[in-house]
């Protein structure tokens, strides 16, 4: 009987384990506090033929009412620092460390590299999955390696940054290795040498002292608190849509109609558009339908007022996608990841 297995929780409530506060239960739940716990969880699931869902802080997922199989959280939280050459500092961080707390700790040590990534919710283990990014910086800029347990053979291995295939909100963990691995640890290289990145949006104007990582950290936190709803108060999953990448020709066509449209040429020749601006221009900011709405300060964020279901949220988001497509001919893609109702 599954219930008799030590450490295995059955019928575990996940409603408070996702920042959208969608009602959800895990058929089985496994909290792994060290790497061998992760391996044991993977072996257990493989032995019983249970699908595995890895959950971090639940800030970028769309949970179904029932998550079948085994839901696993890698709660390894240790952080260590080692001095390298020429001001480099190598940081090893467990997958269960809170990302924002890590950023704060690094900034307090006057380390540069991730200060622009302050206040992104979630755990460190999820950071490479979508290559978290904000204010012109991505984890790709500082990531050295990722350690993981491969679910196919239960073995641990280390992937180099190159092997992680990091791109805009993308990585090998969303493609070839999707649902195949449990990330347990990350290696980052930060620096004691100042390297301010202030060229994104209004950040530069808000920083009191560009030579201080602490000042940048505080400015990022202040801007984010003004713009984004706190998921603890108003459940949400941050940006609900990715910023779409379109061809130069399509961007030029749109710009001839709307010259003020924000647009960011990319190294590959394509142009990134601002999904929030497109939604805003369609007059959808502040729209509320039932339990869900478009946030009134940031059109990229969908919020949950309570009592809603995943099906209602998906239907609401499809209306937004359809309206933007009908108005601009641009297809918006969802950012949070759908968790399948894995078959037990
Ligand atoms: C208010 C708000 C603001 C946000 N702002 C940003 C932002 O500025 N930039 C940005 O990039 N993102 C942002 N996000 C999205 C989110 O915070 C990040 O994607 C974060 O990295 C998700 O971490 P998590 O631990 O909550 O992951 P979860 O939501 O729990 O999981 C996300 C995905 O990663 C997988 N996963 C999680 N942990 C592991 C692991 N150890 N091993 C293997 N797979 C794993 C899960 O299966 C799932 O597919 C924001 C979200 C919110 C709510």
Short mmCIF file of C-alpha atoms and ligand atoms in Angstrom, two decimals:
data_model
loop_
_atom_site.label_atom_id
_atom_site.label_comp_id
_atom_site.label_asym_id
_atom_site.label_seq_id
_atom_site.Cartn_x
_atom_site.Cartn_y
_atom_site.Cartn_z
CA UNK A 1 0.00 0.00 0.00
CA UNK A 2 1.38 3.41 -1.00
CA UNK A 3 0.14 4.96 2.29
CA UNK A 4 2.55 2.78 4.26
CA UNK A 5 5.68 4.15 2.60
CA UNK A 6 7.56 6.41 5.07
CA UNK A 7 7.77 10.01 3.87
CA UNK A 8 5.08 9.61 1.23
CA UNK A 9 2.10 11.89 1.73
CA UNK A 10 -1.17 10.95 0.10
CA UNK A 11 -3.87 13.36 -1.14
CA UNK A 12 -1.78 16.47 -0.37
CA UNK A 13 -3.36 19.91 -0.80
CA UNK A 14 -1.51 22.11 -3.32
CA UNK A 15 -3.91 25.08 -3.26
CA UNK A 16 -1.44 27.06 -1.16
CA UNK A 17 1.54 25.69 -3.09
CA UNK A 18 0.81 27.68 -6.28
CA UNK A 19 0.81 31.48 -6.38
CA UNK A 20 -2.34 31.55 -8.54
CA UNK A 21 -4.13 29.79 -5.65
CA UNK A 22 -5.82 27.38 -8.07
CA UNK A 23 -7.55 24.53 -6.23
CA UNK A 24 -5.39 21.45 -6.63
CA UNK A 25 -4.46 18.23 -4.86
CA UNK A 26 -1.49 15.94 -5.35
CA UNK A 27 -2.34 12.26 -5.42
CA UNK A 28 1.03 11.66 -3.73
CA UNK A 29 3.63 14.14 -2.45
CA UNK A 30 7.34 13.66 -1.70
CA UNK A 31 9.45 16.31 0.01
CA UNK A 32 13.13 15.61 -0.68
CA UNK A 33 15.50 17.31 1.78
CA UNK A 34 18.75 15.97 0.30
CA UNK A 35 19.95 14.48 -2.96
CA UNK A 36 19.51 10.88 -1.81
CA UNK A 37 15.87 11.73 -0.93
CA UNK A 38 15.41 12.91 -4.52
CA UNK A 39 16.90 9.66 -5.82
CA UNK A 40 14.64 7.64 -3.49
CA UNK A 41 11.56 9.57 -4.69
CA UNK A 42 12.48 8.99 -8.33
CA UNK A 43 13.12 5.28 -7.71
CA UNK A 44 9.83 4.96 -5.86
CA UNK A 45 7.91 6.57 -8.71
CA UNK A 46 9.70 4.51 -11.34
CA UNK A 47 9.05 1.28 -9.41
CA UNK A 48 5.31 1.99 -9.23
CA UNK A 49 5.11 3.53 -12.69
CA UNK A 50 3.89 6.85 -11.27
CA UNK A 51 4.40 9.97 -13.38
CA UNK A 52 6.49 12.63 -11.59
CA UNK A 53 5.62 16.32 -11.33
CA UNK A 54 8.41 18.48 -9.92
CA UNK A 55 7.12 21.51 -8.06
CA UNK A 56 9.17 24.45 -6.79
CA UNK A 57 7.49 27.52 -5.33
CA UNK A 58 4.53 27.11 -7.69
CA UNK A 59 4.89 30.64 -9.12
CA UNK A 60 5.02 29.63 -12.78
CA UNK A 61 2.63 26.69 -13.06
CA UNK A 62 -1.00 26.08 -13.92
CA UNK A 63 -2.06 23.24 -11.66
CA UNK A 64 -5.01 21.00 -12.56
CA UNK A 65 -7.52 19.98 -9.86
CA UNK A 66 -5.74 16.64 -9.42
CA UNK A 67 -2.03 16.07 -10.02
CA UNK A 68 -1.76 12.32 -10.43
CA UNK A 69 1.35 10.21 -9.82
CA UNK A 70 4.02 11.66 -7.52
CA UNK A 71 4.55 15.38 -6.93
CA UNK A 72 8.13 15.98 -5.76
CA UNK A 73 9.76 19.07 -4.31
CA UNK A 74 13.57 19.20 -4.10
CA UNK A 75 14.01 21.14 -0.86
CA UNK A 76 17.82 21.27 -0.72
CA UNK A 77 18.48 24.76 0.58
CA UNK A 78 22.21 25.00 1.30
CA UNK A 79 24.25 27.87 -0.19
CA UNK A 80 28.06 28.11 -0.27
CA UNK A 81 30.54 30.68 -1.56
CA UNK A 82 34.11 30.10 -2.82
CA UNK A 83 36.52 32.79 -4.04
CA UNK A 84 37.83 32.31 -7.58
CA UNK A 85 40.29 34.27 -9.67
CA UNK A 86 40.11 37.95 -10.58
CA UNK A 87 37.21 38.80 -8.28
CA UNK A 88 35.07 35.84 -9.28
CA UNK A 89 33.02 34.17 -6.55
CA UNK A 90 31.54 30.72 -7.19
CA UNK A 91 28.18 30.21 -5.54
CA UNK A 92 26.67 26.76 -5.13
CA UNK A 93 22.98 26.78 -4.29
CA UNK A 94 20.52 24.01 -3.52
CA UNK A 95 17.35 23.80 -5.62
CA UNK A 96 15.15 24.54 -2.61
CA UNK A 97 16.76 27.90 -1.74
CA UNK A 98 14.38 30.83 -2.06
CA UNK A 99 15.55 32.81 -5.10
CA UNK A 100 14.94 36.31 -3.73
CA UNK A 101 16.61 35.45 -0.41
CA UNK A 102 19.64 34.23 -2.38
CA UNK A 103 19.79 37.49 -4.35
CA UNK A 104 19.59 39.49 -1.11
CA UNK A 105 22.33 37.41 0.49
CA UNK A 106 24.64 37.88 -2.51
CA UNK A 107 24.00 41.63 -2.61
CA UNK A 108 24.76 41.88 1.13
CA UNK A 109 28.13 40.27 0.37
CA UNK A 110 28.63 42.93 -2.32
CA UNK A 111 28.57 40.36 -5.11
CA UNK A 112 27.49 41.49 -8.58
CA UNK A 113 25.53 39.59 -11.19
CA UNK A 114 21.99 38.88 -9.99
CA UNK A 115 20.93 42.16 -8.32
CA UNK A 116 18.56 42.90 -11.27
CA UNK A 117 16.81 39.56 -10.61
CA UNK A 118 15.54 40.63 -7.18
CA UNK A 119 12.00 39.80 -6.08
CA UNK A 120 11.38 37.06 -8.64
CA UNK A 121 9.31 34.54 -6.68
CA UNK A 122 10.13 30.85 -6.54
CA UNK A 123 13.01 28.55 -5.75
CA UNK A 124 16.51 28.44 -7.22
CA UNK A 125 15.96 25.00 -8.82
CA UNK A 126 13.35 26.41 -11.18
CA UNK A 127 15.44 29.40 -12.27
CA UNK A 128 17.16 27.66 -15.24
CA UNK A 129 13.90 26.05 -16.45
CA UNK A 130 12.69 29.24 -18.11
CA UNK A 131 16.02 31.08 -17.80
CA UNK A 132 14.53 33.68 -15.45
CA UNK A 133 15.16 37.21 -16.52
CA UNK A 134 14.35 40.79 -15.60
CA UNK A 135 15.73 44.28 -16.25
CA UNK A 136 18.15 43.16 -18.96
CA UNK A 137 19.70 40.25 -17.01
CA UNK A 138 19.05 36.50 -17.26
CA UNK A 139 20.34 33.66 -15.12
CA UNK A 140 22.16 32.57 -18.31
CA UNK A 141 24.57 35.47 -17.65
CA UNK A 142 25.89 33.89 -14.43
CA UNK A 143 25.02 30.19 -14.58
CA UNK A 144 27.96 27.73 -14.74
CA UNK A 145 26.30 24.38 -14.27
CA UNK A 146 23.20 22.55 -13.14
CA UNK A 147 23.19 19.30 -11.16
CA UNK A 148 20.23 17.02 -11.58
CA UNK A 149 18.83 13.58 -11.02
CA UNK A 150 17.79 12.00 -14.29
CA UNK A 151 14.38 10.40 -13.87
CA UNK A 152 15.05 7.79 -16.53
CA UNK A 153 17.91 6.07 -14.68
CA UNK A 154 17.83 7.69 -11.21
CA UNK A 155 21.44 8.89 -11.61
CA UNK A 156 22.92 12.29 -10.80
CA UNK A 157 24.84 14.31 -13.34
CA UNK A 158 26.09 17.80 -14.02
CA UNK A 159 25.18 19.83 -17.14
CA UNK A 160 27.32 22.74 -18.28
CA UNK A 161 25.65 26.07 -19.05
CA UNK A 162 26.07 25.33 -22.78
CA UNK A 163 24.27 22.01 -22.40
CA UNK A 164 21.35 23.83 -20.71
CA UNK A 165 20.50 25.51 -24.06
CA UNK A 166 19.28 28.72 -22.41
CA UNK A 167 17.28 31.21 -24.50
CA UNK A 168 14.52 33.76 -23.92
CA UNK A 169 12.29 32.08 -21.28
CA UNK A 170 13.55 28.78 -22.62
CA UNK A 171 15.99 25.95 -21.94
CA UNK A 172 16.67 22.30 -22.71
CA UNK A 173 14.51 21.56 -19.63
CA UNK A 174 11.45 22.74 -21.57
CA UNK A 175 12.42 20.81 -24.67
CA UNK A 176 14.57 17.64 -24.92
CA UNK A 177 14.70 17.15 -21.13
CA UNK A 178 11.11 18.25 -20.40
CA UNK A 179 9.79 16.27 -17.42
CA UNK A 180 12.93 14.12 -17.40
CA UNK A 181 15.02 15.63 -14.63
CA UNK A 182 14.93 16.93 -11.08
CA UNK A 183 17.35 19.82 -10.65
CA UNK A 184 19.10 19.58 -7.28
CA UNK A 185 21.84 22.23 -7.31
CA UNK A 186 23.13 25.19 -9.37
CA UNK A 187 26.57 26.72 -9.76
CA UNK A 188 26.75 30.47 -10.41
CA UNK A 189 29.74 32.75 -10.91
CA UNK A 190 29.30 36.24 -9.48
CA UNK A 191 31.88 38.96 -9.12
CA UNK A 192 33.19 41.37 -6.52
CA UNK A 193 33.83 43.82 -9.37
CA UNK A 194 31.00 46.26 -10.08
CA UNK A 195 29.13 45.58 -13.33
CA UNK A 196 25.91 47.63 -13.20
CA UNK A 197 23.28 46.83 -15.84
CA UNK A 198 21.04 49.86 -15.93
CA UNK A 199 20.07 50.14 -19.57
CA UNK A 200 16.65 48.52 -19.26
CA UNK A 201 13.57 50.73 -19.00
CA UNK A 202 13.56 53.32 -16.27
CA UNK A 203 15.88 51.41 -13.94
CA UNK A 204 18.84 53.76 -14.44
CA UNK A 205 16.78 56.78 -13.36
CA UNK A 206 15.73 55.05 -10.13
CA UNK A 207 19.17 53.97 -8.90
CA UNK A 208 20.66 56.34 -6.33
CA UNK A 209 24.23 54.98 -6.62
CA UNK A 210 25.13 52.95 -9.74
CA UNK A 211 28.33 51.70 -8.10
CA UNK A 212 26.30 49.89 -5.42
CA UNK A 213 24.66 46.51 -6.08
CA UNK A 214 22.53 47.19 -2.98
CA UNK A 215 21.18 50.40 -4.53
CA UNK A 216 20.27 48.56 -7.75
CA UNK A 217 18.65 45.74 -5.76
CA UNK A 218 16.55 48.26 -3.84
CA UNK A 219 15.52 50.13 -7.01
CA UNK A 220 14.47 46.87 -8.70
CA UNK A 221 12.43 45.88 -5.62
CA UNK A 222 10.76 49.30 -5.49
CA UNK A 223 9.81 49.28 -9.19
CA UNK A 224 8.52 45.73 -9.00
CA UNK A 225 6.41 46.49 -5.91
CA UNK A 226 4.84 49.44 -7.72
CA UNK A 227 4.10 47.50 -10.91
CA UNK A 228 3.34 43.94 -9.92
CA UNK A 229 0.68 42.56 -7.59
CA UNK A 230 2.02 40.63 -4.59
CA UNK A 231 0.83 37.04 -5.10
CA UNK A 232 0.29 36.69 -1.34
CA UNK A 233 -2.35 39.44 -1.53
CA UNK A 234 -3.64 38.95 -5.09
CA UNK A 235 -2.89 35.49 -6.49
CA UNK A 236 -1.11 35.58 -9.86
CA UNK A 237 1.73 33.90 -11.77
CA UNK A 238 3.59 37.02 -12.90
CA UNK A 239 3.67 37.51 -16.68
CA UNK A 240 0.97 35.29 -18.10
CA UNK A 241 2.23 35.72 -21.67
CA UNK A 242 5.70 35.78 -23.19
CA UNK A 243 6.76 38.83 -25.14
CA UNK A 244 6.22 37.70 -28.76
CA UNK A 245 9.08 37.56 -31.25
CA UNK A 246 8.06 38.61 -34.76
CA UNK A 247 9.86 39.07 -38.08
CA UNK A 248 11.37 42.47 -38.90
CA UNK A 249 8.83 42.82 -41.76
CA UNK A 250 5.88 42.20 -39.42
CA UNK A 251 7.29 44.65 -36.84
CA UNK A 252 7.72 47.31 -39.55
CA UNK A 253 4.13 46.75 -40.67
CA UNK A 254 2.84 47.20 -37.11
CA UNK A 255 5.09 50.24 -36.53
CA UNK A 256 3.69 51.97 -39.59
CA UNK A 257 0.25 51.75 -37.91
CA UNK A 258 1.46 52.40 -34.35
CA UNK A 259 4.80 54.28 -34.36
CA UNK A 260 4.98 54.38 -30.54
CA UNK A 261 4.82 50.59 -30.17
CA UNK A 262 7.65 49.35 -27.90
CA UNK A 263 9.92 47.04 -29.90
CA UNK A 264 13.30 45.47 -29.21
CA UNK A 265 15.41 44.24 -32.16
CA UNK A 266 17.07 40.90 -31.37
CA UNK A 267 20.49 39.62 -32.46
CA UNK A 268 18.82 37.01 -34.73
CA UNK A 269 17.06 39.73 -36.76
CA UNK A 270 13.65 39.23 -35.18
CA UNK A 271 11.95 41.87 -33.08
CA UNK A 272 10.56 41.37 -29.57
CA UNK A 273 7.25 43.12 -28.87
CA UNK A 274 5.77 43.93 -25.45
CA UNK A 275 2.84 41.58 -24.82
CA UNK A 276 1.56 43.87 -22.04
CA UNK A 277 1.43 46.85 -24.43
CA UNK A 278 -0.47 44.83 -27.04
CA UNK A 279 -3.05 43.71 -24.42
CA UNK A 280 -3.32 47.25 -23.09
CA UNK A 281 -3.92 48.67 -26.59
CA UNK A 282 -6.81 46.24 -27.00
CA UNK A 283 -8.44 47.94 -24.00
CA UNK A 284 -8.21 44.82 -21.83
CA UNK A 285 -6.27 46.20 -18.86
CA UNK A 286 -8.48 46.02 -15.76
CA UNK A 287 -10.98 43.68 -17.45
CA UNK A 288 -12.59 41.25 -14.99
CA UNK A 289 -14.60 38.16 -15.87
CA UNK A 290 -15.83 36.06 -12.98
CA UNK A 291 -12.95 34.99 -10.76
CA UNK A 292 -10.17 36.24 -13.06
CA UNK A 293 -9.01 39.57 -14.38
CA UNK A 294 -6.27 41.49 -16.18
CA UNK A 295 -4.31 43.43 -13.57
CA UNK A 296 -5.13 47.14 -13.67
CA UNK A 297 -1.50 48.31 -13.46
CA UNK A 298 0.21 45.60 -15.54
CA UNK A 299 -1.76 44.10 -18.42
CA UNK A 300 0.65 41.17 -18.70
CA UNK A 301 -0.49 39.78 -15.36
CA UNK A 302 -3.72 37.84 -14.90
CA UNK A 303 -5.05 37.80 -11.36
CA UNK A 304 -7.30 35.41 -9.48
CA UNK A 305 -9.92 37.02 -7.22
CA UNK A 306 -10.80 33.67 -5.64
CA UNK A 307 -13.14 30.77 -6.24
CA UNK A 308 -12.03 30.20 -9.86
CA UNK A 309 -10.87 27.07 -11.65
CA UNK A 310 -8.08 26.32 -14.11
CA UNK A 311 -10.65 25.79 -16.90
CA UNK A 312 -12.09 29.28 -16.30
CA UNK A 313 -8.60 30.81 -16.28
CA UNK A 314 -7.66 29.10 -19.56
CA UNK A 315 -10.87 30.22 -21.21
CA UNK A 316 -10.30 33.82 -20.01
CA UNK A 317 -6.72 33.77 -21.30
CA UNK A 318 -7.87 32.41 -24.69
CA UNK A 319 -10.20 35.41 -25.06
CA UNK A 320 -7.18 37.68 -24.58
CA UNK A 321 -5.09 35.73 -27.09
CA UNK A 322 -7.94 35.90 -29.64
CA UNK A 323 -8.46 39.64 -29.17
CA UNK A 324 -4.75 40.44 -29.57
CA UNK A 325 -4.57 38.21 -32.63
CA UNK A 326 -7.63 39.83 -34.21
CA UNK A 327 -6.22 43.33 -33.53
CA UNK A 328 -2.51 42.92 -34.30
CA UNK A 329 -2.18 39.54 -36.04
CA UNK A 330 0.25 38.48 -33.29
CA UNK A 331 -0.18 35.20 -31.41
CA UNK A 332 0.57 35.36 -27.69
CA UNK A 333 2.06 32.31 -26.01
CA UNK A 334 1.45 31.42 -22.37
CA UNK A 335 4.42 31.68 -19.98
CA UNK A 336 3.35 29.56 -16.95
CA UNK A 337 3.70 25.85 -17.51
CA UNK A 338 0.71 23.56 -17.62
CA UNK A 339 1.08 20.56 -15.38
CA UNK A 340 -0.51 17.49 -16.90
CA UNK A 341 -2.75 15.37 -14.74
CA UNK A 342 -0.13 12.64 -14.73
CA UNK A 343 -1.59 9.15 -14.82
CA UNK A 344 -0.78 7.19 -11.69
C1 LIG B 1 4.65 38.14 -9.20
C2 LIG B 1 5.54 37.30 -10.10
C3 LIG B 1 6.58 37.90 -10.78
C4 LIG B 1 7.41 37.15 -11.62
N1 LIG B 1 8.42 37.78 -12.27
C5 LIG B 1 9.24 37.08 -13.08
C6 LIG B 1 10.30 37.74 -13.77
O1 LIG B 1 10.52 38.93 -13.64
N2 LIG B 1 11.10 36.98 -14.58
C7 LIG B 1 10.90 35.64 -14.73
O2 LIG B 1 11.67 35.02 -15.48
N3 LIG B 1 9.91 35.01 -14.09
C8 LIG B 1 9.07 35.68 -13.27
N4 LIG B 1 8.05 35.04 -12.63
C9 LIG B 1 7.84 33.61 -12.85
C10 LIG B 1 8.45 32.70 -11.76
O3 LIG B 1 8.69 33.39 -10.58
C11 LIG B 1 9.78 32.06 -12.23
O4 LIG B 1 9.58 31.34 -13.42
C12 LIG B 1 10.37 31.13 -11.16
O5 LIG B 1 11.64 30.68 -11.57
C13 LIG B 1 9.49 29.91 -10.89
O6 LIG B 1 10.00 29.28 -9.74
P1 LIG B 1 9.15 28.26 -8.89
O7 LIG B 1 10.05 27.66 -7.88
O8 LIG B 1 7.93 28.91 -8.37
O9 LIG B 1 8.79 27.17 -10.00
P2 LIG B 1 7.43 26.37 -10.21
O10 LIG B 1 6.36 27.34 -10.63
O11 LIG B 1 7.13 25.51 -9.05
O12 LIG B 1 7.83 25.46 -11.45
C14 LIG B 1 8.04 26.03 -12.73
C15 LIG B 1 8.50 24.91 -13.68
O13 LIG B 1 9.77 24.45 -13.28
C16 LIG B 1 9.74 23.04 -12.98
N5 LIG B 1 10.61 22.86 -11.81
C17 LIG B 1 10.56 23.55 -10.64
N6 LIG B 1 11.57 23.15 -9.83
C18 LIG B 1 12.25 22.19 -10.51
C19 LIG B 1 13.38 21.38 -10.21
N7 LIG B 1 14.04 21.46 -9.03
N8 LIG B 1 13.79 20.48 -11.13
C20 LIG B 1 13.17 20.35 -12.32
N9 LIG B 1 12.09 21.09 -12.66
C21 LIG B 1 11.64 22.00 -11.77
C22 LIG B 1 8.29 22.71 -12.68
O14 LIG B 1 8.00 21.37 -12.98
C23 LIG B 1 7.58 23.68 -13.64
O15 LIG B 1 7.55 23.13 -14.93
C24 LIG B 1 7.20 35.76 -11.77
C25 LIG B 1 6.16 35.14 -11.07
C26 LIG B 1 5.34 35.91 -10.23
C27 LIG B 1 4.22 35.23 -9.46
#
